[in-house]
Short mmCIF file of C-alpha atoms in Angstrom, two decimals:
data_model
loop_
_atom_site.label_atom_id
_atom_site.label_comp_id
_atom_site.label_asym_id
_atom_site.label_seq_id
_atom_site.Cartn_x
_atom_site.Cartn_y
_atom_site.Cartn_z
CA MET I 1 -20.91 -19.54 8.51
CA THR I 2 -22.86 -16.86 6.60
CA ARG I 3 -21.08 -14.99 3.82
CA TYR I 4 -22.09 -11.47 2.78
CA GLU I 5 -21.01 -9.83 -0.46
CA VAL I 6 -20.46 -6.09 -0.98
CA ARG I 7 -19.06 -4.51 -4.14
CA GLU I 8 -17.01 -1.35 -4.28
CA ALA I 9 -18.98 1.74 -5.38
CA ASP I 10 -22.33 -0.07 -5.02
CA THR I 11 -25.03 0.64 -2.49
CA ALA I 12 -26.18 -2.62 -0.94
CA PHE I 13 -29.08 -3.51 1.35
CA LEU I 14 -28.02 -6.43 3.54
CA LYS I 15 -29.46 -8.26 6.50
CA MET I 16 -26.36 -8.46 8.64
CA PRO I 17 -25.89 -8.93 12.38
CA LEU I 18 -24.73 -5.96 14.40
CA ALA I 19 -21.26 -7.56 14.84
CA ALA I 20 -20.72 -7.41 11.06
CA VAL I 21 -21.79 -3.78 10.83
CA GLN I 22 -19.53 -2.84 13.74
CA ALA I 23 -16.59 -4.60 12.09
CA LEU I 24 -17.18 -2.74 8.80
CA THR I 25 -17.64 0.71 10.27
CA SER I 26 -14.91 0.48 12.93
CA LEU I 27 -12.33 -0.11 10.19
CA GLY I 28 -13.63 2.72 8.00
CA VAL I 29 -14.73 0.32 5.26
CA CYS I 30 -18.07 1.99 4.56
CA THR I 31 -21.01 3.79 6.06
CA ALA I 32 -24.00 1.77 7.24
CA SER I 33 -27.43 2.93 8.29
CA PRO I 34 -30.52 0.99 9.42
CA ALA I 35 -32.86 0.15 6.53
CA GLY I 36 -35.72 -1.52 8.37
CA ASP I 37 -36.57 -5.19 8.91
CA ALA I 38 -33.15 -5.86 10.50
CA GLY I 39 -31.43 -4.67 7.32
CA TRP I 40 -28.65 -2.16 6.70
CA ARG I 41 -27.90 0.23 3.85
CA VAL I 42 -24.18 -0.08 3.06
CA SER I 43 -22.54 2.64 0.93
CA ASN I 44 -19.34 4.70 0.50
CA VAL I 45 -17.21 1.55 0.35
CA ALA I 46 -13.62 2.80 0.72
CA LYS I 47 -11.71 -0.48 1.18
CA VAL I 48 -11.74 -3.91 -0.43
CA GLY I 49 -10.88 -7.29 1.03
CA ALA I 50 -12.50 -9.48 3.65
CA ILE I 51 -13.59 -9.31 7.27
CA SER I 52 -14.52 -12.28 9.43
CA PHE I 53 -16.53 -11.98 12.62
CA PRO I 54 -18.18 -14.51 14.95
CA GLY I 55 -20.61 -16.45 12.74
CA GLY I 56 -19.88 -14.92 9.36
CA GLU I 57 -17.72 -13.12 6.81
CA VAL I 58 -18.06 -9.98 4.69
CA HIS I 59 -16.24 -9.91 1.33
CA ILE I 60 -15.80 -6.53 -0.34
CA GLN I 61 -15.05 -7.02 -4.04
CA PRO I 62 -13.21 -4.41 -6.15
CA LYS I 63 -14.88 -3.15 -9.31
CA LEU I 64 -11.58 -3.54 -11.19
CA GLU I 65 -10.21 -6.93 -12.18
CA ILE I 66 -7.85 -8.30 -9.54
CA SER I 67 -4.97 -8.41 -12.06
CA ARG I 68 -5.45 -4.67 -12.77
CA LEU I 69 -5.56 -3.95 -9.05
CA PHE I 70 -2.26 -5.81 -8.64
CA TRP I 71 -0.68 -3.80 -11.44
CA MET I 72 -1.69 -0.56 -9.74
CA LEU I 73 -0.42 -1.82 -6.39
CA GLY I 74 2.88 -2.89 -7.90
CA THR I 75 3.30 0.43 -9.72
CA GLY I 76 2.49 2.48 -6.62
CA ARG I 77 4.80 0.42 -4.41
CA GLN I 78 7.50 0.32 -7.12
CA TRP I 79 7.75 -3.46 -7.09
CA GLY I 80 9.13 -3.63 -10.60
CA ASP I 81 8.00 -5.99 -13.35
CA TRP I 82 8.19 -9.30 -11.44
CA ARG I 83 4.75 -10.65 -12.28
CA ASP I 84 4.77 -14.29 -13.39
CA GLY I 85 2.34 -15.78 -15.91
CA ASP I 86 2.03 -18.89 -13.74
CA VAL I 87 -0.14 -16.95 -11.27
CA GLU I 88 -3.66 -16.43 -12.59
CA LEU I 89 -4.77 -13.55 -10.42
CA ASN I 90 -8.36 -13.44 -11.66
CA ARG I 91 -8.86 -17.14 -10.93
CA SER I 92 -9.51 -16.52 -7.22
CA ASP I 93 -12.96 -15.36 -6.23
CA THR I 94 -11.71 -12.95 -3.57
CA LEU I 95 -8.91 -10.41 -3.36
CA SER I 96 -7.46 -11.93 -0.18
CA ALA I 97 -7.31 -15.39 -1.78
CA ALA I 98 -5.58 -13.95 -4.87
CA ILE I 99 -2.96 -12.23 -2.71
CA ALA I 100 -2.39 -15.41 -0.67
CA GLU I 101 -2.15 -17.49 -3.88
CA SER I 102 0.46 -15.15 -5.38
CA PHE I 103 2.45 -15.04 -2.15
CA ALA I 104 2.45 -18.86 -1.86
CA HIS I 105 3.62 -19.21 -5.48
CA PHE I 106 6.59 -16.84 -5.09
CA ALA I 107 7.50 -18.03 -1.57
CA GLU I 108 7.61 -21.63 -2.79
CA ALA I 109 9.78 -20.59 -5.74
CA ALA I 110 12.19 -18.73 -3.43
CA LEU I 111 12.51 -21.54 -0.88
CA ARG I 112 12.89 -24.18 -3.60
CA ARG I 113 16.38 -22.80 -4.25
CA GLY I 114 17.27 -23.31 -0.60
CA ILE I 115 16.55 -21.30 2.54
CA LEU I 116 18.58 -18.11 2.47
CA GLN I 117 21.08 -17.67 5.31
CA GLY I 118 23.07 -14.71 6.51
CA TYR I 119 25.36 -13.49 9.26
CA ARG I 120 23.69 -12.21 12.41
CA SER I 121 25.74 -10.31 14.97
CA THR I 122 25.13 -11.27 18.61
CA GLU I 123 26.39 -9.84 21.88
CA ALA I 124 26.28 -12.35 24.74
CA THR I 125 27.76 -13.35 28.09
CA GLU I 126 29.28 -16.82 27.93
CA THR I 127 31.79 -19.05 29.71
CA ALA I 128 33.61 -20.12 26.52
CA VAL I 129 35.50 -17.54 24.47
CA ARG I 130 34.60 -17.13 20.78
CA GLY I 131 34.38 -14.23 18.42
CA LYS I 132 35.43 -10.81 19.68
CA TRP I 133 36.11 -10.20 23.38
CA LEU I 134 34.46 -6.91 24.46
CA ILE I 135 37.12 -5.80 26.90
CA SER I 136 35.52 -2.45 27.79
CA GLU I 137 32.21 -4.19 28.58
CA GLN I 138 34.08 -6.84 30.58
CA VAL I 139 35.76 -4.16 32.72
CA ARG I 140 32.56 -2.15 33.15
CA ARG I 141 30.36 -5.09 34.10
CA ARG I 142 32.76 -7.60 35.66
CA SER I 143 35.84 -5.73 36.85
CA GLY I 144 38.37 -8.24 38.19
CA LEU I 145 36.49 -11.32 36.95
CA VAL I 146 37.75 -13.56 34.14
CA LEU I 147 34.49 -15.47 33.64
CA PRO I 148 31.86 -15.15 32.31
CA VAL I 149 33.13 -13.31 29.24
CA GLU I 150 31.43 -10.45 27.38
CA LEU I 151 31.52 -11.42 23.69
CA GLN I 152 30.42 -10.37 20.22
CA TYR I 153 30.26 -12.97 17.44
CA ASP I 154 28.59 -13.64 14.12
CA ASP I 155 26.46 -16.72 13.37
CA TYR I 156 25.49 -17.91 9.91
CA VAL I 157 21.77 -18.56 10.38
CA ALA I 158 18.41 -18.69 8.61
CA ASP I 159 16.80 -16.38 11.17
CA ILE I 160 17.22 -13.24 9.04
CA ALA I 161 14.81 -10.50 7.95
CA GLU I 162 13.96 -12.13 4.59
CA ASN I 163 12.84 -15.43 6.15
CA ARG I 164 11.14 -13.68 9.06
CA ALA I 165 9.00 -11.69 6.63
CA ILE I 166 8.00 -14.81 4.68
CA ARG I 167 7.12 -16.83 7.78
CA GLY I 168 5.20 -13.94 9.33
CA ALA I 169 3.25 -13.42 6.10
CA ALA I 170 2.44 -17.15 5.85
CA ILE I 171 1.05 -17.12 9.40
CA ARG I 172 -0.91 -13.93 8.68
CA ALA I 173 -2.30 -15.26 5.38
CA LEU I 174 -3.55 -18.42 7.10
CA ARG I 175 -5.99 -16.15 8.97
CA PHE I 176 -7.52 -14.85 5.74
CA PRO I 177 -11.21 -15.77 5.45
CA SER I 178 -12.37 -18.49 3.02
CA LEU I 179 -9.05 -19.77 1.70
CA PRO I 180 -9.29 -22.96 -0.41
CA PRO I 181 -8.03 -26.03 1.52
CA SER I 182 -5.25 -26.67 -1.03
CA LEU I 183 -3.93 -23.11 -0.64
CA ARG I 184 -4.12 -23.36 3.15
CA ARG I 185 -1.97 -26.53 3.03
CA ARG I 186 0.63 -24.77 0.88
CA LEU I 187 0.86 -21.86 3.33
CA GLU I 188 1.20 -24.32 6.22
CA ARG I 189 4.12 -26.04 4.45
CA ILE I 190 5.86 -22.68 3.94
CA GLU I 191 5.41 -21.84 7.62
CA ARG I 192 6.70 -25.27 8.74
CA GLU I 193 9.74 -25.04 6.47
CA LEU I 194 10.79 -21.90 8.36
CA PHE I 195 9.93 -23.19 11.84
CA GLU I 196 13.35 -22.16 13.24
CA VAL I 197 12.79 -18.56 12.13
CA ALA I 198 10.99 -15.98 14.30
CA PRO I 199 7.79 -14.68 12.63
CA GLY I 200 8.36 -11.25 11.19
CA THR I 201 6.28 -8.07 10.99
CA HIS I 202 5.80 -5.40 8.33
CA LYS I 203 9.05 -3.88 9.62
CA SER I 204 10.89 -7.08 8.67
CA SER I 205 9.86 -6.75 5.02
CA GLN I 206 10.79 -3.06 4.94
CA SER I 207 14.28 -3.70 6.36
CA VAL I 208 15.33 -5.94 3.44
CA PHE I 209 17.71 -4.52 0.84
CA PHE I 210 18.01 -6.51 -2.36
CA ASP I 211 21.15 -7.55 -4.20
CA ARG I 212 22.25 -10.53 -6.29
CA ARG I 213 22.34 -12.74 -3.20
CA ASN I 214 18.64 -12.37 -2.31
CA SER I 215 17.03 -11.04 -5.52
CA HIS I 216 15.12 -14.32 -6.01
CA TYR I 217 13.32 -13.57 -2.71
CA ARG I 218 12.08 -10.17 -3.89
CA PRO I 219 8.58 -11.05 -5.22
CA ALA I 220 7.80 -13.05 -2.07
CA ILE I 221 9.10 -10.26 0.21
CA GLU I 222 7.09 -7.59 -1.61
CA LEU I 223 3.89 -9.60 -1.25
CA ALA I 224 4.79 -10.39 2.37
CA GLY I 225 4.94 -6.65 3.02
CA LEU I 226 1.48 -6.25 1.49
CA ILE I 227 0.09 -9.06 3.67
CA LEU I 228 1.74 -7.72 6.83
CA ALA I 229 0.69 -4.09 6.26
CA GLU I 230 -1.30 -2.23 8.89
CA ASP I 231 -4.70 -2.77 7.29
CA GLY I 232 -4.24 -6.51 7.67
CA ILE I 233 -4.44 -6.63 11.46
CA ASP I 234 -6.77 -8.43 13.80
CA HIS I 235 -9.18 -6.13 15.57
CA GLY I 236 -11.95 -6.17 18.11
CA ALA I 237 -15.40 -4.67 17.57
CA GLN I 238 -17.43 -4.07 20.73
CA GLY I 239 -15.68 -6.95 22.46
CA ALA I 240 -16.21 -9.42 19.57
CA ARG I 241 -12.97 -10.66 18.06
CA SER I 242 -12.79 -10.39 14.30
CA ARG I 243 -10.13 -10.63 11.60
CA SER I 244 -9.65 -8.77 8.37
CA TYR I 245 -7.53 -8.19 5.33
CA LEU I 246 -8.27 -4.86 3.67
CA LEU I 247 -6.77 -2.58 1.06
CA ASP I 248 -7.35 1.17 1.30
CA LEU I 249 -8.37 2.15 -2.24
CA ALA I 250 -7.72 5.87 -1.73
CA LYS I 251 -4.16 5.23 -0.52
CA MET I 252 -3.54 2.73 -3.33
CA PHE I 253 -4.77 5.25 -5.93
CA GLU I 254 -2.68 8.03 -4.39
CA ASP I 255 0.51 5.91 -4.48
CA PHE I 256 -0.22 4.84 -8.05
CA ILE I 257 -0.76 8.42 -9.24
CA GLU I 258 2.46 9.56 -7.55
CA ALA I 259 4.52 6.83 -9.23
CA GLU I 260 2.94 7.42 -12.65
CA VAL I 261 3.26 11.22 -12.48
CA ARG I 262 6.93 10.87 -11.55
CA ARG I 263 7.44 8.55 -14.51
CA ALA I 264 5.68 10.88 -16.94
CA ALA I 265 7.44 14.00 -15.57
CA ARG I 266 10.95 12.67 -16.17
CA ASN I 267 11.05 14.51 -19.50
CA PHE I 268 10.33 17.84 -17.81
CA PRO I 269 12.81 19.97 -15.85
CA GLY I 270 12.17 20.64 -12.17
CA THR I 271 11.30 18.36 -9.27
CA ILE I 272 8.19 16.55 -8.03
CA THR I 273 7.53 16.60 -4.27
CA ALA I 274 4.95 14.34 -2.65
CA GLN I 275 2.91 15.48 0.36
CA HIS I 276 4.38 18.97 0.13
CA ARG I 277 4.20 20.61 3.55
CA GLY I 278 3.10 24.22 3.82
CA THR I 279 0.77 26.63 5.58
CA LEU I 280 -2.11 28.66 4.22
CA ASP I 281 -2.05 31.71 6.48
CA GLN I 282 0.56 34.26 7.53
CA ALA I 283 0.55 33.05 11.13
CA GLN I 284 1.34 29.53 9.84
CA ARG I 285 -1.47 27.92 11.82
CA VAL I 286 -3.39 26.32 8.94
CA ASP I 287 -1.43 23.38 7.53
CA ILE I 288 -1.82 22.30 3.91
CA ARG I 289 -0.32 19.29 2.15
CA PRO I 290 -0.95 18.91 -1.59
CA ASP I 291 -0.39 15.36 -2.88
CA LEU I 292 2.07 16.38 -5.61
CA VAL I 293 3.85 19.66 -6.26
CA TRP I 294 6.05 20.41 -9.29
CA SER I 295 8.70 23.05 -8.61
CA LYS I 296 11.12 24.72 -10.98
CA GLY I 297 13.38 27.71 -10.54
CA GLY I 298 12.73 27.89 -6.81
CA ARG I 299 8.95 28.19 -6.96
CA VAL I 300 5.88 25.99 -7.29
CA ARG I 301 4.68 25.73 -10.90
CA ALA I 302 1.94 23.05 -10.75
CA ILE I 303 -0.17 21.23 -8.16
CA LEU I 304 -1.84 17.82 -8.58
CA ASP I 305 -4.14 16.01 -6.15
CA ALA I 306 -5.41 12.41 -6.40
CA LYS I 307 -9.06 11.93 -5.41
CA TYR I 308 -10.37 8.38 -5.36
CA LYS I 309 -14.04 8.83 -4.59
CA THR I 310 -16.22 5.99 -3.32
CA GLU I 311 -19.41 7.54 -4.70
CA LYS I 312 -20.09 9.71 -7.71
CA PRO I 313 -21.57 13.08 -6.71
CA HIS I 314 -25.08 13.82 -7.95
CA ARG I 315 -23.90 16.79 -9.99
CA GLY I 316 -20.40 17.76 -11.07
CA HIS I 317 -17.50 17.28 -8.68
CA PRO I 318 -17.49 17.52 -4.86
CA ASN I 319 -17.31 21.17 -3.90
CA PRO I 320 -14.77 20.57 -1.08
CA ASP I 321 -12.27 19.26 -3.67
CA ILE I 322 -12.64 22.46 -5.72
CA TYR I 323 -12.34 24.70 -2.63
CA GLN I 324 -9.24 22.83 -1.44
CA MET I 325 -7.45 23.08 -4.78
CA LEU I 326 -8.39 26.75 -5.12
CA ALA I 327 -6.77 27.40 -1.72
CA TYR I 328 -3.60 25.59 -2.86
CA CYS I 329 -3.41 27.61 -6.08
CA ILE I 330 -3.92 30.96 -4.36
CA ARG I 331 -1.35 30.10 -1.67
CA TYR I 332 1.37 29.19 -4.18
CA GLY I 333 0.42 31.62 -6.94
CA VAL I 334 -0.38 28.87 -9.43
CA ARG I 335 -2.87 29.59 -12.20
CA ALA I 336 -4.10 26.01 -12.68
CA GLY I 337 -4.66 23.12 -10.27
CA HIS I 338 -5.23 19.53 -11.37
CA LEU I 339 -7.55 17.05 -9.64
CA ILE I 340 -7.17 13.41 -10.72
CA TYR I 341 -10.18 11.08 -10.35
CA ALA I 342 -10.97 7.56 -11.48
CA LYS I 343 -13.31 7.48 -14.45
CA GLY I 344 -16.77 6.36 -13.42
CA ASN I 345 -16.51 8.24 -10.13
CA ALA I 346 -16.05 11.60 -11.88
CA ASP I 347 -15.90 13.08 -15.39
CA PRO I 348 -13.36 15.46 -16.96
CA ALA I 349 -14.14 19.15 -16.43
CA ARG I 350 -12.59 22.61 -16.11
CA TYR I 351 -13.73 25.21 -13.61
CA VAL I 352 -12.59 28.79 -14.20
CA ILE I 353 -12.55 30.99 -11.09
CA GLU I 354 -12.19 34.30 -12.88
CA GLN I 355 -11.90 36.49 -9.78
CA ALA I 356 -8.85 34.54 -8.59
CA GLY I 357 -7.37 33.98 -12.04
CA VAL I 358 -7.34 30.22 -11.38
CA THR I 359 -8.56 27.25 -13.42
CA ILE I 360 -9.29 23.92 -11.72
CA VAL I 361 -8.85 21.02 -14.15
CA CYS I 362 -10.51 17.70 -13.28
CA HIS I 363 -9.05 14.64 -15.01
CA ALA I 364 -10.68 11.19 -15.12
CA LEU I 365 -8.43 8.16 -15.62
CA ASP I 366 -10.00 5.10 -17.22
CA LEU I 367 -8.53 2.41 -14.94
CA SER I 368 -10.28 -0.36 -16.86
CA ALA I 369 -8.06 0.32 -19.88
CA GLU I 370 -4.90 -1.65 -20.62
CA PRO I 371 -1.81 -0.56 -18.63
CA ALA I 372 -0.14 1.00 -21.69
CA GLN I 373 -3.27 3.07 -22.34
CA ILE I 374 -3.42 4.19 -18.71
CA GLU I 375 0.20 5.30 -18.95
CA ARG I 376 -0.63 7.33 -22.08
CA GLN I 377 -3.50 8.98 -20.21
CA VAL I 378 -1.07 10.02 -17.46
CA ASP I 379 1.43 11.27 -20.06
CA TRP I 380 -1.25 13.55 -21.50
CA LEU I 381 -2.34 14.65 -18.03
CA VAL I 382 1.22 15.59 -17.00
CA ALA I 383 1.80 17.42 -20.27
CA ASP I 384 -1.41 19.38 -19.64
CA ALA I 385 -0.30 20.23 -16.09
CA LEU I 386 3.37 21.01 -16.70
CA GLY I 387 3.52 21.98 -20.37
CA PRO I 388 1.85 25.42 -20.32
CA ASP I 389 4.32 26.70 -17.73
CA LEU I 390 7.25 25.63 -19.89
CA GLN I 391 5.83 27.56 -22.85
CA GLN I 392 6.10 30.75 -20.78
CA ASP I 393 9.82 30.18 -20.24
CA LEU I 394 10.57 30.08 -23.96
CA PRO I 395 12.25 33.23 -25.36
#
């Protein structure tokens, strides 16, 4: 099996079969164009992970360390500080293997304390009476008949949402490309241990609410949700069956910025709204949806938009980003709009649109810095975005 390597933000020239190119482009991973001699120019890489196709695999490596990527994922998804030093995230050579390794570690730790059980309510038609007799259903369905009986009862079983999510994630992770044999065996043991449980979906992980009874399951459930997310589905490309596990970098960056801005804005009055719905024109036919809007006193005071770019523009910042933010500012009567990029894809800058009385501020976060330093960068950014408006309110 041939393995191809692509790195985020790089432009690569690869000799790949058409099936590989179709798999990459059909999932929106990158753009690919013929480069002569059966080669392809691959650029604009927007997702990281792995894709397998008949005869080969493509691995898309992030430019950040895997441990830093996990921190951003956990912050954006509000996992909390559950990370364990026993899991060496950067030890794995691929992102999918690192995710599977972490999931196996926490799933094993959860199941080692015993398989969690819970009460599951069931409605059934049976010949022996147990639980609650549903008299109204008995009359409606079997008027005049004593048997069978319409019942409702509770069973104490392992087939609950927590275990369904873990088993489903173990089955899904076993499809990841290029897993080490030892890790594959661990995932198989987890799946076998829960053989009486129905495999769960992403919905199973989302339906779990944590308390003291199941808190030890939380790290495994959170990683199960990541494994079972929509980007991790099997897909077909031009009739050829392929499998993938991918992370959307733009969505990850957007979630991370939202969580960090909310944290940094806690010291400011007002409210932060994500994906603020509005319209640009009087007829309300042109929809707009800024990533983050800060409102105070019944009106919008600041607008922030996260822009994770896969390629650095040749000069300055992409014009469409500036136009979009200018439209937001004019619509809501805001004097400054803030665009947030990752450093390396864009540089800090300020654009003054004098005719509109608007300034567009472009921030660049250094994501290679330590987490505490990244948080300080966001603190400064939020103070820059929200602070000037507060100064106006002072007597």
